[in-house]
mmCIF file of C-alpha atoms in Angstrom:
data_model
loop_
_atom_site.group_PDB
_atom_site.id
_atom_site.type_symbol
_atom_site.label_atom_id
_atom_site.label_comp_id
_atom_site.label_asym_id
_atom_site.label_seq_id
_atom_site.Cartn_x
_atom_site.Cartn_y
_atom_site.Cartn_z
ATOM 1 C CA UNK A 17 32.396 117.380 94.895
ATOM 2 C CA UNK A 18 28.956 116.254 96.113
ATOM 3 C CA UNK A 19 28.645 113.163 98.277
ATOM 4 C CA UNK A 20 25.249 111.474 98.427
ATOM 5 C CA UNK A 21 25.819 108.383 100.625
ATOM 6 C CA UNK A 22 23.207 106.360 98.711
ATOM 7 C CA UNK A 23 20.216 108.493 99.747
ATOM 8 C CA UNK A 24 17.575 108.583 97.037
ATOM 9 C CA UNK A 25 14.365 110.576 96.629
ATOM 10 C CA UNK A 26 10.991 109.110 95.674
ATOM 11 C CA UNK A 27 12.002 109.223 92.017
ATOM 12 C CA UNK A 28 15.092 107.111 92.679
ATOM 13 C CA UNK A 29 17.476 110.028 92.208
ATOM 14 C CA UNK A 30 20.496 110.445 94.485
ATOM 15 C CA UNK A 31 20.141 113.348 96.927
ATOM 16 C CA UNK A 32 22.231 114.931 99.647
ATOM 17 C CA UNK A 33 22.205 113.148 102.976
ATOM 18 C CA UNK A 34 19.765 114.326 105.695
ATOM 19 C CA UNK A 35 22.565 115.575 107.973
ATOM 20 C CA UNK A 36 23.805 117.953 105.302
ATOM 21 C CA UNK A 37 20.290 119.137 104.553
ATOM 22 C CA UNK A 38 19.587 119.782 108.240
ATOM 23 C CA UNK A 39 22.737 121.892 108.361
ATOM 24 C CA UNK A 40 21.521 123.800 105.316
ATOM 25 C CA UNK A 41 18.180 124.434 107.041
ATOM 26 C CA UNK A 42 19.922 126.088 109.998
ATOM 27 C CA UNK A 43 22.133 128.127 107.677
ATOM 28 C CA UNK A 44 19.060 129.267 105.742
ATOM 29 C CA UNK A 45 17.340 130.359 108.962
ATOM 30 C CA UNK A 46 20.396 132.425 109.922
ATOM 31 C CA UNK A 47 20.415 133.971 106.459
ATOM 32 C CA UNK A 48 16.720 134.814 106.794
ATOM 33 C CA UNK A 49 17.308 136.282 110.262
ATOM 34 C CA UNK A 50 20.003 138.584 108.904
ATOM 35 C CA UNK A 51 17.812 139.655 105.988
ATOM 36 C CA UNK A 52 14.754 140.399 108.160
ATOM 37 C CA UNK A 53 16.940 142.144 110.730
ATOM 38 C CA UNK A 54 18.016 144.636 108.080
ATOM 39 C CA UNK A 55 14.556 144.850 106.510
ATOM 40 C CA UNK A 56 12.467 145.378 109.633
ATOM 41 C CA UNK A 57 14.817 146.388 112.472
ATOM 42 C CA UNK A 58 17.532 148.486 110.813
ATOM 43 C CA UNK A 59 19.994 145.699 111.672
ATOM 44 C CA UNK A 60 19.735 146.551 115.373
ATOM 45 C CA UNK A 61 18.913 143.085 116.686
ATOM 46 C CA UNK A 62 21.758 141.093 118.243
ATOM 47 C CA UNK A 63 22.728 137.695 116.897
ATOM 48 C CA UNK A 64 20.902 134.823 118.570
ATOM 49 C CA UNK A 65 21.277 131.052 118.684
ATOM 50 C CA UNK A 66 18.842 129.550 116.176
ATOM 51 C CA UNK A 67 17.842 125.950 116.836
ATOM 52 C CA UNK A 68 15.514 123.292 115.488
ATOM 53 C CA UNK A 69 14.389 121.320 118.525
ATOM 54 C CA UNK A 70 11.546 119.097 119.629
ATOM 55 C CA UNK A 71 8.462 121.083 120.603
ATOM 56 C CA UNK A 72 7.783 118.739 123.514
ATOM 57 C CA UNK A 73 4.877 119.796 125.697
ATOM 58 C CA UNK A 74 4.869 123.310 124.245
ATOM 59 C CA UNK A 75 3.086 122.135 121.084
ATOM 60 C CA UNK A 76 4.147 125.384 119.421
ATOM 61 C CA UNK A 77 5.599 126.260 116.031
ATOM 62 C CA UNK A 78 8.545 127.875 117.782
ATOM 63 C CA UNK A 79 9.660 130.018 120.706
ATOM 64 C CA UNK A 80 11.931 132.818 121.809
ATOM 65 C CA UNK A 81 14.015 132.412 124.952
ATOM 66 C CA UNK A 82 15.811 135.409 126.417
ATOM 67 C CA UNK A 83 19.340 134.501 127.555
ATOM 68 C CA UNK A 84 18.617 130.785 127.261
ATOM 69 C CA UNK A 85 22.311 130.236 126.460
ATOM 70 C CA UNK A 86 25.418 131.281 128.380
ATOM 71 C CA UNK A 87 28.533 132.361 126.514
ATOM 72 C CA UNK A 88 31.775 131.537 128.280
ATOM 73 C CA UNK A 89 33.749 133.601 125.778
ATOM 74 C CA UNK A 90 31.800 136.846 126.110
ATOM 75 C CA UNK A 91 30.547 136.017 129.630
ATOM 76 C CA UNK A 92 26.970 137.015 128.916
ATOM 77 C CA UNK A 93 23.632 135.451 128.102
ATOM 78 C CA UNK A 94 22.619 134.737 124.523
ATOM 79 C CA UNK A 95 19.002 134.498 123.431
ATOM 80 C CA UNK A 96 17.506 131.622 121.462
ATOM 81 C CA UNK A 97 14.992 131.372 118.653
ATOM 82 C CA UNK A 98 13.737 127.851 118.086
ATOM 83 C CA UNK A 99 11.749 126.395 115.227
ATOM 84 C CA UNK A 100 9.943 123.258 116.376
ATOM 85 C CA UNK A 101 11.262 120.195 114.574
ATOM 86 C CA UNK A 102 7.844 118.539 114.275
ATOM 87 C CA UNK A 103 6.532 121.477 112.240
ATOM 88 C CA UNK A 104 9.381 121.830 109.763
ATOM 89 C CA UNK A 105 7.344 120.264 106.959
ATOM 90 C CA UNK A 106 5.172 123.358 106.649
ATOM 91 C CA UNK A 107 5.403 125.796 103.771
ATOM 92 C CA UNK A 108 8.360 128.161 103.566
ATOM 93 C CA UNK A 109 5.970 131.037 104.288
ATOM 94 C CA UNK A 110 4.762 129.292 107.442
ATOM 95 C CA UNK A 111 8.278 128.629 108.720
ATOM 96 C CA UNK A 112 9.495 132.156 108.034
ATOM 97 C CA UNK A 113 6.327 133.641 109.563
ATOM 98 C CA UNK A 114 7.257 131.815 112.773
ATOM 99 C CA UNK A 115 10.779 133.230 112.558
ATOM 100 C CA UNK A 116 9.365 136.760 112.187
ATOM 101 C CA UNK A 117 7.023 136.134 115.129
ATOM 102 C CA UNK A 118 9.953 135.177 117.362
ATOM 103 C CA UNK A 119 12.045 138.100 116.078
ATOM 104 C CA UNK A 120 9.252 140.398 117.268
ATOM 105 C CA UNK A 121 9.699 138.934 120.774
ATOM 106 C CA UNK A 122 13.450 139.513 120.462
ATOM 107 C CA UNK A 123 12.864 143.124 119.423
ATOM 108 C CA UNK A 124 10.815 143.769 122.555
ATOM 109 C CA UNK A 125 13.304 141.960 124.795
ATOM 110 C CA UNK A 126 16.172 144.082 123.461
ATOM 111 C CA UNK A 127 14.150 147.209 124.221
ATOM 112 C CA UNK A 128 13.214 146.078 127.721
ATOM 113 C CA UNK A 129 9.545 145.563 126.874
ATOM 114 C CA UNK A 130 7.672 142.630 128.389
ATOM 115 C CA UNK A 131 5.245 141.331 125.786
ATOM 116 C CA UNK A 132 4.280 137.890 127.057
ATOM 117 C CA UNK A 133 3.349 136.259 130.364
ATOM 118 C CA UNK A 134 4.500 132.873 131.609
ATOM 119 C CA UNK A 135 1.108 131.569 130.493
ATOM 120 C CA UNK A 136 1.871 132.729 126.930
ATOM 121 C CA UNK A 137 -0.586 135.635 126.929
ATOM 122 C CA UNK A 138 0.701 138.013 124.234
ATOM 123 C CA UNK A 139 -0.125 141.630 125.093
ATOM 124 C CA UNK A 140 -0.443 144.774 122.959
ATOM 125 C CA UNK A 141 3.311 145.354 123.105
ATOM 126 C CA UNK A 142 3.760 142.142 121.161
ATOM 127 C CA UNK A 143 1.072 143.180 118.692
ATOM 128 C CA UNK A 144 2.914 146.435 117.989
ATOM 129 C CA UNK A 145 6.257 144.692 117.465
ATOM 130 C CA UNK A 146 4.747 141.948 115.300
ATOM 131 C CA UNK A 147 3.157 144.518 113.021
ATOM 132 C CA UNK A 148 6.545 146.162 112.693
ATOM 133 C CA UNK A 149 7.826 142.844 111.287
ATOM 134 C CA UNK A 150 5.106 142.688 108.663
ATOM 135 C CA UNK A 151 2.659 140.449 110.498
ATOM 136 C CA UNK A 152 -1.100 140.638 110.861
ATOM 137 C CA UNK A 153 -2.119 139.940 114.452
ATOM 138 C CA UNK A 154 -5.314 138.372 115.745
ATOM 139 C CA UNK A 155 -6.531 138.196 119.312
ATOM 140 C CA UNK A 156 -7.907 134.906 120.537
ATOM 141 C CA UNK A 157 -8.885 133.549 123.933
ATOM 142 C CA UNK A 158 -6.368 133.299 126.753
ATOM 143 C CA UNK A 159 -3.339 133.715 124.462
ATOM 144 C CA UNK A 160 -4.064 137.346 123.623
ATOM 145 C CA UNK A 161 -2.442 138.624 120.434
ATOM 146 C CA UNK A 162 -0.499 135.403 119.874
ATOM 147 C CA UNK A 163 -1.860 134.483 116.458
ATOM 148 C CA UNK A 164 0.019 136.003 113.553
ATOM 149 C CA UNK A 165 -0.052 135.790 109.772
ATOM 150 C CA UNK A 166 1.997 137.306 106.998
ATOM 151 C CA UNK A 167 0.718 140.579 105.642
ATOM 152 C CA UNK A 168 1.677 141.987 102.248
ATOM 153 C CA UNK A 169 4.849 143.601 103.594
ATOM 154 C CA UNK A 170 6.226 140.355 105.048
ATOM 155 C CA UNK A 171 5.105 138.297 102.051
ATOM 156 C CA UNK A 172 6.965 140.617 99.699
ATOM 157 C CA UNK A 173 10.047 140.493 101.944
ATOM 158 C CA UNK A 174 10.078 136.686 101.752
ATOM 159 C CA UNK A 175 9.841 136.807 97.972
ATOM 160 C CA UNK A 176 12.741 139.270 97.836
ATOM 161 C CA UNK A 177 14.725 137.027 100.176
ATOM 162 C CA UNK A 178 14.332 134.085 97.772
ATOM 163 C CA UNK A 179 14.458 131.265 100.361
ATOM 164 C CA UNK A 180 15.858 127.834 99.639
ATOM 165 C CA UNK A 181 12.597 125.911 99.915
ATOM 166 C CA UNK A 182 14.172 122.450 99.719
ATOM 167 C CA UNK A 183 16.571 123.211 102.566
ATOM 168 C CA UNK A 184 13.832 124.504 104.869
ATOM 169 C CA UNK A 185 10.985 122.064 104.282
ATOM 170 C CA UNK A 186 12.533 118.689 103.458
ATOM 171 C CA UNK A 187 12.938 117.361 106.996
ATOM 172 C CA UNK A 188 10.721 117.158 110.042
ATOM 173 C CA UNK A 189 10.907 115.267 113.313
ATOM 174 C CA UNK A 190 8.367 112.532 113.996
ATOM 175 C CA UNK A 191 5.939 113.447 116.733
ATOM 176 C CA UNK A 192 6.273 111.404 119.902
ATOM 177 C CA UNK A 193 3.357 110.658 122.146
ATOM 178 C CA UNK A 194 4.037 112.029 125.599
ATOM 179 C CA UNK A 195 4.154 109.355 128.296
ATOM 180 C CA UNK A 196 2.191 110.586 131.265
ATOM 181 C CA UNK A 197 3.520 109.641 134.662
ATOM 182 C CA UNK A 198 1.002 107.663 136.691
ATOM 183 C CA UNK A 199 -0.225 109.502 139.758
ATOM 184 C CA UNK A 200 -2.004 106.501 141.237
ATOM 185 C CA UNK A 201 -1.748 102.690 141.136
ATOM 186 C CA UNK A 202 -4.448 100.121 141.764
ATOM 187 C CA UNK A 203 -4.064 97.424 144.417
ATOM 188 C CA UNK A 204 -5.852 94.099 144.134
ATOM 189 C CA UNK A 205 -6.869 92.539 147.448
ATOM 190 C CA UNK A 206 -9.409 89.935 148.492
ATOM 191 C CA UNK A 207 -12.885 91.316 149.246
ATOM 192 C CA UNK A 208 -12.715 90.055 152.835
ATOM 193 C CA UNK A 209 -10.068 92.687 153.684
ATOM 194 C CA UNK A 210 -12.381 95.564 152.835
ATOM 195 C CA UNK A 211 -14.075 95.372 156.234
ATOM 196 C CA UNK A 212 -10.674 95.550 157.977
ATOM 197 C CA UNK A 213 -9.751 98.611 155.928
ATOM 198 C CA UNK A 214 -13.066 100.278 156.799
ATOM 199 C CA UNK A 215 -12.464 99.656 160.515
ATOM 200 C CA UNK A 216 -8.926 100.983 160.287
ATOM 201 C CA UNK A 217 -10.067 104.113 158.492
ATOM 202 C CA UNK A 218 -12.752 104.738 161.100
ATOM 203 C CA UNK A 219 -10.445 104.225 164.087
ATOM 204 C CA UNK A 220 -7.541 106.222 162.641
ATOM 205 C CA UNK A 221 -9.575 109.096 161.269
ATOM 206 C CA UNK A 222 -7.523 108.924 158.088
ATOM 207 C CA UNK A 223 -8.719 108.767 154.521
ATOM 208 C CA UNK A 224 -8.681 105.346 152.911
ATOM 209 C CA UNK A 225 -5.771 106.330 150.660
ATOM 210 C CA UNK A 226 -3.620 107.632 153.528
ATOM 211 C CA UNK A 227 -4.475 104.664 155.764
ATOM 212 C CA UNK A 228 -3.457 102.119 153.090
ATOM 213 C CA UNK A 229 -0.277 104.056 152.276
ATOM 214 C CA UNK A 230 0.767 104.146 155.926
ATOM 215 C CA UNK A 231 -0.026 100.453 156.371
ATOM 216 C CA UNK A 232 2.199 99.603 153.415
ATOM 217 C CA UNK A 233 5.046 101.787 154.708
ATOM 218 C CA UNK A 234 4.776 100.190 158.151
ATOM 219 C CA UNK A 235 4.832 96.674 156.690
ATOM 220 C CA UNK A 236 7.848 97.421 154.497
ATOM 221 C CA UNK A 237 9.681 99.059 157.419
ATOM 222 C CA UNK A 238 9.095 96.014 159.570
ATOM 223 C CA UNK A 239 10.355 93.677 156.841
ATOM 224 C CA UNK A 240 13.554 95.718 156.525
ATOM 225 C CA UNK A 241 14.193 95.364 160.260
ATOM 226 C CA UNK A 242 13.184 91.689 160.471
ATOM 227 C CA UNK A 243 13.752 90.044 157.070
ATOM 228 C CA UNK A 244 11.500 87.146 156.219
ATOM 229 C CA UNK A 245 13.417 83.874 155.870
ATOM 230 C CA UNK A 246 12.047 81.829 152.987
#
């Protein structure tokens, strides 16, 4: 029996609730992983944790993380493939291309091949693995061979897989603007104190920033020892 919880689509029709559909999206990604594992890697890739998380500062369609998870049952690390939540409104082909891209990283990791630097430069080892998974690879700038597209082999595999398009593309996370932490603050003082600051800087040999910071610390320290009585 289907439960809809009063969620309606743009046509006013009852639909499954978002929580259920998000669960279906994860299940569909696992199903795709299993299918591509057989198709392109002879079913030799280990199971991974598949997630849909916020991209955050990465600003990427997805990522692969070797041993990102610990398994208390098996007492070993488990790798992760993530699809970025903000980009889940792309086409099914785009989402599954990202999955294949990350599976290529997994393939290299399983075989002890380093294919990417900490700065996300994708080397020729990644290119070779990506082509194995039916991807066309382009080299660009400081990311190396990071840019992939579906070739005919991967496109045909997706068609054979027959993905559930509604489950994969119905939901996406709203993008949040990153709040940058302030490195500096501005102080407002009367103009007449500028000459005193200049003298202090000259006598101390400190920069203006360091001199003002030390003066503030000294004043606060003195107040903590001798509280001002209002």
